[in-house]
mmCIF file of C-alpha atoms in Angstrom:
data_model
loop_
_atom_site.group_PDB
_atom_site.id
_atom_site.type_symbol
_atom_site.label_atom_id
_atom_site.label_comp_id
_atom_site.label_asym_id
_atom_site.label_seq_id
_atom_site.Cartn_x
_atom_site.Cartn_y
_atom_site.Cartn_z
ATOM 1 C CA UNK A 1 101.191 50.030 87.169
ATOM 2 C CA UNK A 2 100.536 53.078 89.996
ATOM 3 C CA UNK A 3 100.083 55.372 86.430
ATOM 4 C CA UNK A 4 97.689 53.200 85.197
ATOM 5 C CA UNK A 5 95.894 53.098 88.163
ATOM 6 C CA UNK A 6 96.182 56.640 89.357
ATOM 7 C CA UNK A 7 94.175 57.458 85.826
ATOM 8 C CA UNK A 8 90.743 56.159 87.581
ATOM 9 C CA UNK A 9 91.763 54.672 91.116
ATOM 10 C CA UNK A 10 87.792 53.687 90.724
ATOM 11 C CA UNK A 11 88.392 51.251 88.050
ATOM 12 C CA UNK A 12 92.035 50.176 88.781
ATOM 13 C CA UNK A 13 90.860 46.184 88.246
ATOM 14 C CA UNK A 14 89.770 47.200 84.862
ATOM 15 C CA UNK A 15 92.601 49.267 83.433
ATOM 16 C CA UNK A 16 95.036 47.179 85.706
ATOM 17 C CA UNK A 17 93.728 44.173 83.176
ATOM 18 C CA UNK A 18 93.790 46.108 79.787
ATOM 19 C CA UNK A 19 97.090 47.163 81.059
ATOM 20 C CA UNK A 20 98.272 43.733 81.512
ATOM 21 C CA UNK A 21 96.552 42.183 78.310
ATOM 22 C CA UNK A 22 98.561 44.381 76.164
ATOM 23 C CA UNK A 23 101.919 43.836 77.922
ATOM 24 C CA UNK A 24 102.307 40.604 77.082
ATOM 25 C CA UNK A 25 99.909 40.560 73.933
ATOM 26 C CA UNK A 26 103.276 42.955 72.743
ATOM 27 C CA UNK A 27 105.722 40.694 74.510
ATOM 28 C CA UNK A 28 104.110 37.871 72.752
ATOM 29 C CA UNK A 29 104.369 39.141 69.457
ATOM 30 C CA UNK A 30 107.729 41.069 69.975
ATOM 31 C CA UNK A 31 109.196 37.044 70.175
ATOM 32 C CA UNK A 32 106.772 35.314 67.513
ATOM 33 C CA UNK A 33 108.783 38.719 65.406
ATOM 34 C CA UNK A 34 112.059 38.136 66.933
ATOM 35 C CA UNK A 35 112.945 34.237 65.375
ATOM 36 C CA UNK A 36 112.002 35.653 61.742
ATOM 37 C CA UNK A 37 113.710 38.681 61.763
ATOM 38 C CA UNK A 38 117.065 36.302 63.265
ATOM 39 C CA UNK A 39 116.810 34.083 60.416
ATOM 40 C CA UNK A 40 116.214 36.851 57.722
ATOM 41 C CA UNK A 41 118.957 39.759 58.486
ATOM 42 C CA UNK A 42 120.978 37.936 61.165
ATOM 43 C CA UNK A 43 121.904 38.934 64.636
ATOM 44 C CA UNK A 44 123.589 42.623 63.197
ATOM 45 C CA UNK A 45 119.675 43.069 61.939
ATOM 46 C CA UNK A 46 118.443 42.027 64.820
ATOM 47 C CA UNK A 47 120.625 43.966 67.419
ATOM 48 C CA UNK A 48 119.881 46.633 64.954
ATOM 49 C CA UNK A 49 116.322 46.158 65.153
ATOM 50 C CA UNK A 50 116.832 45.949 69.120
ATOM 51 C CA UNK A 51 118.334 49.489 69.083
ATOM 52 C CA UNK A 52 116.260 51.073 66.759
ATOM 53 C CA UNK A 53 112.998 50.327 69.101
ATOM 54 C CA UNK A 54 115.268 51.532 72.089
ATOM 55 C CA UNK A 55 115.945 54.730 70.764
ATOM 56 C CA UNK A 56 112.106 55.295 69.988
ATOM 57 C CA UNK A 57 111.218 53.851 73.486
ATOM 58 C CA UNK A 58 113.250 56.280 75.015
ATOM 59 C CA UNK A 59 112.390 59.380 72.548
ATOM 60 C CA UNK A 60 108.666 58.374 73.548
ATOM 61 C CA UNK A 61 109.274 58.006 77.390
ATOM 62 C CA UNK A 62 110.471 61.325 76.763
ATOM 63 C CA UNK A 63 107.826 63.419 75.359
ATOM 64 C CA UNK A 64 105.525 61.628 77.471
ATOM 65 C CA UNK A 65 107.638 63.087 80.943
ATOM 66 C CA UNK A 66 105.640 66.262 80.559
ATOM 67 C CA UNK A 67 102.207 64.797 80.254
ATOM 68 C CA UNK A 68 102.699 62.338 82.793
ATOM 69 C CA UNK A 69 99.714 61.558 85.664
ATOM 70 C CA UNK A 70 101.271 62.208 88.815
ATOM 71 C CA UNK A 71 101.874 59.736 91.227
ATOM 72 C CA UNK A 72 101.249 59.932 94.465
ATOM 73 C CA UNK A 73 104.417 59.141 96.875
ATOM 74 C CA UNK A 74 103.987 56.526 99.494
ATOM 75 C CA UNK A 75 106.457 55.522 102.301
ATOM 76 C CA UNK A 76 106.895 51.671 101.657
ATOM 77 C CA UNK A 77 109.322 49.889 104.553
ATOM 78 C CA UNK A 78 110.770 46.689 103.107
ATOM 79 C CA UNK A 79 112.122 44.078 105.728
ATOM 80 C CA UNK A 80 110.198 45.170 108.308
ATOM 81 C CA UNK A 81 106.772 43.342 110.221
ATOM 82 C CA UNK A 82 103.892 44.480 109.967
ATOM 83 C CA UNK A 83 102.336 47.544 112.219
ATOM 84 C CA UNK A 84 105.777 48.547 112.779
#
């Protein structure tokens, strides 16, 4: 979400939106896919299946490293009040 919003920190309600939209627009159809493909080549397919979009996942999280938006760092305290 902070690399979607560090793209135009103007319109961060706007991309935050699209951003959202088409995570579970893909989540949504990755399951309406998921009961077919079960029934049609069986769990091996679909654990197959499963591994096969890992793979590319990771082989595209990869080339995308170097043309990443950098992030700004922020010091976040968790379990404390606040204005301490």
């Amino acid at each position: 979400m902070s690399r979607v919003i560090a793209l135009d920190p103007r319109r961060s309600g706007g991309l935050t939106s699209v951003y959202l939209v088409l995570y579970f627009t893909a989540g949504a159809v990755g399951t309406a896919l998921a009961a077919p493909l079960l029934n049609l080549l069986g769990w091996q397919g679909a654990t197959l299946t499963a591994l096969v979009a890992l793979l590319l996942a990771a082989v595209l999280g990869r080339l995308a490293s170097g043309a990443s938006v950098p992030v700004r760092q922020r010091s976040v305290r968790f379990g404390r009040g606040r204005g301490r």
